Amino acid sequence: MAGRLLLLSRLRAGNADGARGAKKAIKRIVGRIRAHWPKVKILIRGDSGFARKNLMNWCEANRVDYIFGLPRNTWLLHKARKIRSRAAVAMVDSNAAVEIFGHFSHQPKSGSWPRPRQVICKTLHRPGRDQRVRFLVTSLNWNTPLVIREVKAFPNDRDAMARAIYQNIYCPRGDMENRIKDCQLDLFGHQTSAHGFKPNQLRLIFAGFAYVLMTQLRLRALKGTDLARAAPNTIRQKLLRIGARITTSIRRIKISMPTACPYQNIFLTAWQALRTPT
């Protein structure tokens, strides 16, 4: 997903590794994007399942920025001890939940990375509870235009870069999860109950087609209406599933909608936007 735009609809085996095929798929998507916009800046966001050295190496070699979750381990917790200590002190002083951000250069003990990489640490500490620590690995730094723009939202924060990357750049990827749920639940992308893999892949592709149609309907026909940001199921129930009388003749097909239809004006707006010019 890129915003509300679907980039790939692909079914994988249930026992496949979380990042299996990710490099190949991203390489294909990036190639198609740069064929049209060669100088566009591309940022890939993913959870800890995508923090693989081959994928990060490829991104760095092809001018693609990334932010991936990083699995927590004792070495990372040790390197983040100063950040965690600041969170503990701030929690004791305020007797309230605090969030402390920080960043440091990191290289796994195994030496599997070709170079140290930037790691963002977020520590959440609530009174009476254990600390919750999350890590991100990223290619972004102070000189990245995106970070420079987002840092301005935290003018008095000593950890403005780490907070901006985590909150303003990485966390919005959660909305992509909602778009995936739209495709799966509202447009039946989860109904992969056929006995064969290929029929199930075809079903997922059809769900992807339906999602693309719904997205374009919102962008082209529902802009400025109450359904401009509606979920696909809401559009199906309120705009598409309307009782009507259809009469045909040699010259025309006439659709008579009920006068009590509460979304008649939105339906007409969409029709005006989509109809073929005469």
Coordinates of C-alpha atoms in Angstrom, one line a residue:
M1 CA 0.0 0.0 0.0
A2 CA 1.0 3.6 -0.7
G3 CA -1.5 5.8 1.1
R4 CA -4.8 4.4 -0.3
L5 CA -3.2 3.0 -3.4
L6 CA -2.8 -0.7 -3.8
L7 CA 0.6 -1.7 -5.1
L8 CA 0.5 -5.4 -4.9
S9 CA -2.1 -8.2 -4.3
R10 CA -0.2 -11.4 -3.7
L11 CA -1.1 -14.6 -1.8
R12 CA 1.6 -16.5 0.0
A13 CA 1.7 -19.9 1.7
G14 CA 0.6 -19.9 5.3
N15 CA 3.9 -21.4 6.4
A16 CA 6.1 -19.0 4.5
D17 CA 8.7 -16.8 6.2
G18 CA 7.4 -13.2 6.9
A19 CA 9.8 -11.6 4.5
R20 CA 9.9 -14.3 1.8
G21 CA 9.7 -12.7 -1.6
A22 CA 9.7 -9.2 -0.2
K23 CA 12.9 -8.1 -1.9
K24 CA 11.7 -9.4 -5.3
A25 CA 8.3 -7.7 -4.9
I26 CA 9.8 -4.3 -3.7
K27 CA 12.4 -4.4 -6.6
R28 CA 9.5 -4.8 -9.1
I29 CA 7.4 -2.0 -7.5
V30 CA 10.3 0.4 -7.3
G31 CA 11.3 -0.3 -10.9
R32 CA 7.8 0.4 -12.1
I33 CA 7.6 3.6 -10.1
R34 CA 11.0 4.9 -11.3
A35 CA 10.1 4.1 -14.9
H36 CA 7.6 7.0 -14.6
W37 CA 9.2 9.2 -12.0
P38 CA 13.0 8.6 -12.0
K39 CA 13.8 11.2 -9.3
V40 CA 11.0 10.4 -6.9
K41 CA 12.0 9.7 -3.2
I42 CA 10.8 6.3 -2.0
L43 CA 10.4 5.3 1.6
I44 CA 9.6 1.7 2.6
R45 CA 8.0 1.0 6.1
G46 CA 7.6 -2.4 7.6
D47 CA 7.4 -4.3 10.9
S48 CA 10.3 -6.3 12.3
G49 CA 9.6 -9.2 9.9
F50 CA 11.2 -7.1 7.1
A51 CA 14.4 -6.2 9.0
R52 CA 16.5 -8.5 6.9
K53 CA 20.1 -7.6 5.8
N54 CA 19.5 -8.5 2.2
L55 CA 16.5 -6.2 1.9
M56 CA 18.3 -3.3 3.8
N57 CA 21.4 -3.8 1.6
W58 CA 19.3 -3.6 -1.6
C59 CA 17.5 -0.5 -0.4
E60 CA 20.8 1.3 0.4
A61 CA 22.3 0.3 -2.9
N62 CA 19.3 1.6 -4.9
R63 CA 18.6 4.9 -3.2
V64 CA 15.5 3.6 -1.3
D65 CA 15.0 4.8 2.3
Y66 CA 13.5 2.4 4.8
I67 CA 12.2 2.2 8.3
F68 CA 11.8 -1.3 9.7
G69 CA 10.9 -2.6 13.2
L70 CA 13.9 -4.3 14.9
P71 CA 13.4 -7.3 17.2
R72 CA 14.3 -6.5 20.7
N73 CA 17.3 -8.4 22.3
T74 CA 19.6 -8.0 25.3
W75 CA 22.3 -6.2 23.2
L76 CA 19.8 -3.6 22.0
L77 CA 18.4 -3.1 25.5
H78 CA 22.0 -2.7 26.8
K79 CA 22.8 0.0 24.2
A80 CA 19.5 1.8 25.1
R81 CA 20.2 1.8 28.8
K82 CA 20.6 5.6 29.0
I83 CA 17.3 6.2 27.2
R84 CA 15.6 3.7 29.4
S85 CA 17.1 5.4 32.5
R86 CA 15.8 8.8 31.4
A87 CA 12.3 7.3 31.0
A88 CA 12.5 5.7 34.5
V89 CA 13.6 9.0 36.1
A90 CA 10.9 11.0 34.2
M91 CA 8.2 8.6 35.3
V92 CA 9.2 8.8 39.0
D93 CA 9.4 12.6 38.9
S94 CA 6.0 13.0 37.2
N95 CA 4.2 9.8 38.6
A96 CA 2.7 9.5 35.1
A97 CA 3.3 7.7 31.9
V98 CA 6.2 9.0 29.9
E99 CA 7.5 8.4 26.4
I100 CA 11.2 8.9 25.8
F101 CA 12.9 8.7 22.4
G102 CA 16.5 8.3 21.5
H103 CA 18.8 7.0 18.7
F104 CA 22.2 5.4 18.5
S105 CA 24.4 3.6 16.0
H106 CA 24.1 -0.1 16.1
Q107 CA 25.9 -3.1 14.7
P108 CA 24.8 -6.7 15.6
K109 CA 27.3 -8.7 17.6
S110 CA 27.4 -11.2 14.8
G111 CA 28.7 -8.6 12.4
S112 CA 26.0 -9.5 9.9
W113 CA 25.5 -5.9 8.8
P114 CA 28.2 -4.4 6.5
R115 CA 28.1 -1.2 8.5
P116 CA 26.5 0.3 11.6
R117 CA 23.0 1.5 11.1
Q118 CA 20.8 4.1 12.8
V119 CA 18.5 2.7 15.4
I120 CA 15.5 4.6 16.9
C121 CA 14.4 3.7 20.4
K122 CA 11.1 4.4 22.0
T123 CA 10.6 3.7 25.7
L124 CA 7.2 3.9 27.3
H125 CA 7.1 3.7 31.1
R126 CA 3.9 3.7 33.2
P127 CA 3.7 3.8 37.0
G128 CA 3.6 0.3 38.4
R129 CA 4.4 -1.4 35.1
D130 CA 7.4 -2.6 33.3
Q131 CA 9.0 -0.5 30.5
R132 CA 7.9 -1.2 27.0
V133 CA 10.8 -0.6 24.6
R134 CA 10.6 -0.7 20.8
F135 CA 13.3 -0.3 18.2
L136 CA 13.4 0.8 14.6
V137 CA 16.3 0.6 12.1
T138 CA 16.3 3.2 9.4
S139 CA 18.4 4.8 6.7
L140 CA 17.0 8.2 7.5
N141 CA 19.1 10.9 9.2
W142 CA 19.2 14.6 10.0
N143 CA 20.0 15.5 6.4
T144 CA 17.0 13.7 4.9
P145 CA 14.5 16.4 3.6
L146 CA 11.5 14.4 5.0
V147 CA 13.1 14.4 8.5
I148 CA 14.0 18.0 8.3
R149 CA 10.4 18.9 7.6
E150 CA 8.9 16.7 10.3
V151 CA 11.4 17.7 13.0
K152 CA 9.9 21.2 12.9
A153 CA 6.8 19.9 14.8
F154 CA 9.0 19.3 17.9
P155 CA 11.0 22.5 18.2
N156 CA 11.9 22.1 21.9
D157 CA 12.5 18.4 22.1
R158 CA 16.1 17.2 22.6
D159 CA 15.2 14.0 20.7
A160 CA 13.3 15.6 18.0
M161 CA 14.8 13.5 15.2
A162 CA 14.0 10.2 16.9
R163 CA 10.5 11.3 17.8
A164 CA 9.7 12.7 14.4
I165 CA 10.9 9.5 12.6
Y166 CA 9.0 7.3 15.0
Q167 CA 5.7 9.2 15.4
N168 CA 5.3 11.2 12.2
I169 CA 7.0 9.0 9.7
Y170 CA 6.8 5.4 10.9
C171 CA 3.6 5.2 12.8
P172 CA 1.3 6.4 10.0
R173 CA 2.0 3.0 8.4
G174 CA -0.7 1.7 10.7
D175 CA -3.2 3.3 8.4
M176 CA -1.9 1.0 5.7
E177 CA -3.0 -1.9 7.8
N178 CA -6.6 -0.4 7.8
R179 CA -6.5 -0.3 4.0
I180 CA -5.4 -4.0 3.9
K181 CA -8.4 -4.8 6.2
D182 CA -10.7 -2.9 3.8
C183 CA -9.6 -5.2 1.0
Q184 CA -9.7 -8.3 3.1
L185 CA -13.0 -7.8 5.1
D186 CA -15.1 -5.3 3.0
L187 CA -14.2 -6.7 -0.4
F188 CA -13.9 -10.4 0.5
G189 CA -10.1 -10.7 0.0
H190 CA -10.1 -13.2 3.0
Q191 CA -12.3 -15.7 1.3
T192 CA -9.5 -18.0 0.0
S193 CA -11.3 -21.2 0.7
A194 CA -10.7 -23.0 -2.6
H195 CA -8.7 -26.2 -2.5
G196 CA -6.0 -25.0 -4.9
F197 CA -3.4 -22.2 -4.4
K198 CA -4.0 -20.6 -7.8
P199 CA -7.8 -20.2 -7.5
N200 CA -7.2 -18.5 -4.1
Q201 CA -4.7 -16.2 -5.7
L202 CA -7.3 -15.3 -8.4
R203 CA -9.8 -14.5 -5.7
L204 CA -7.3 -12.2 -4.0
I205 CA -6.6 -10.5 -7.4
F206 CA -10.3 -9.9 -7.9
A207 CA -10.5 -8.4 -4.4
G208 CA -7.6 -6.2 -5.4
F209 CA -9.4 -5.1 -8.5
A210 CA -12.5 -4.2 -6.4
Y211 CA -10.3 -2.2 -4.0
V212 CA -8.8 -0.2 -6.9
L213 CA -12.2 0.5 -8.3
M214 CA -13.4 1.7 -4.9
T215 CA -10.3 3.9 -4.5
Q216 CA -10.8 5.5 -7.8
L217 CA -14.5 6.0 -7.1
R218 CA -13.6 7.9 -4.0
L219 CA -11.0 10.0 -5.7
R220 CA -12.8 10.8 -9.0
A221 CA -16.5 10.7 -8.1
L222 CA -17.0 11.1 -4.4
K223 CA -14.6 14.0 -3.7
G224 CA -16.3 16.6 -1.5
T225 CA -19.2 14.3 -0.5
D226 CA -19.9 12.6 2.8
L227 CA -18.6 9.3 1.3
A228 CA -15.2 10.7 0.2
R229 CA -13.4 8.9 3.0
A230 CA -15.9 6.1 3.5
A231 CA -14.9 2.4 3.9
P232 CA -15.7 0.2 0.9
N233 CA -18.4 -1.6 2.7
T234 CA -20.1 1.7 3.5
I235 CA -20.0 2.7 -0.2
R236 CA -21.4 -0.7 -1.1
Q237 CA -24.3 -0.5 1.4
K238 CA -25.2 3.2 0.9
L239 CA -24.4 4.0 -2.7
L240 CA -24.4 0.8 -4.8
R241 CA -27.0 -1.4 -3.1
I242 CA -30.0 0.8 -4.0
G243 CA -33.4 -0.6 -5.1
A244 CA -34.3 0.8 -8.5
R245 CA -36.6 0.1 -11.4
I246 CA -34.9 -0.5 -14.7
T247 CA -36.7 -0.1 -18.0
T248 CA -35.2 -0.5 -21.4
S249 CA -36.1 0.6 -24.9
I250 CA -34.5 0.7 -28.3
R251 CA -32.8 4.1 -27.5
R252 CA -32.0 4.0 -23.8
I253 CA -31.8 2.3 -20.5
K254 CA -33.8 4.1 -17.8
I255 CA -33.0 3.7 -14.1
S256 CA -35.7 5.0 -11.8
M257 CA -34.5 5.5 -8.3
P258 CA -36.8 5.9 -5.4
T259 CA -37.5 9.5 -4.4
A260 CA -36.8 8.7 -0.8
C261 CA -33.3 7.5 -1.4
P262 CA -31.2 9.4 1.3
Y263 CA -28.0 9.3 -0.9
Q264 CA -29.7 10.4 -4.2
N265 CA -27.6 13.6 -4.4
I266 CA -24.4 11.7 -3.9
F267 CA -25.4 9.1 -6.4
L268 CA -26.1 11.9 -9.0
T269 CA -22.8 13.6 -8.2
A270 CA -20.9 10.3 -8.8
W271 CA -22.8 9.7 -12.0
Q272 CA -22.0 13.2 -13.3
A273 CA -18.3 12.7 -12.6
L274 CA -18.2 9.3 -14.2
R275 CA -20.5 9.6 -17.2
T276 CA -19.2 9.7 -20.7
P277 CA -19.2 13.2 -22.1
T278 CA -21.8 13.7 -24.9

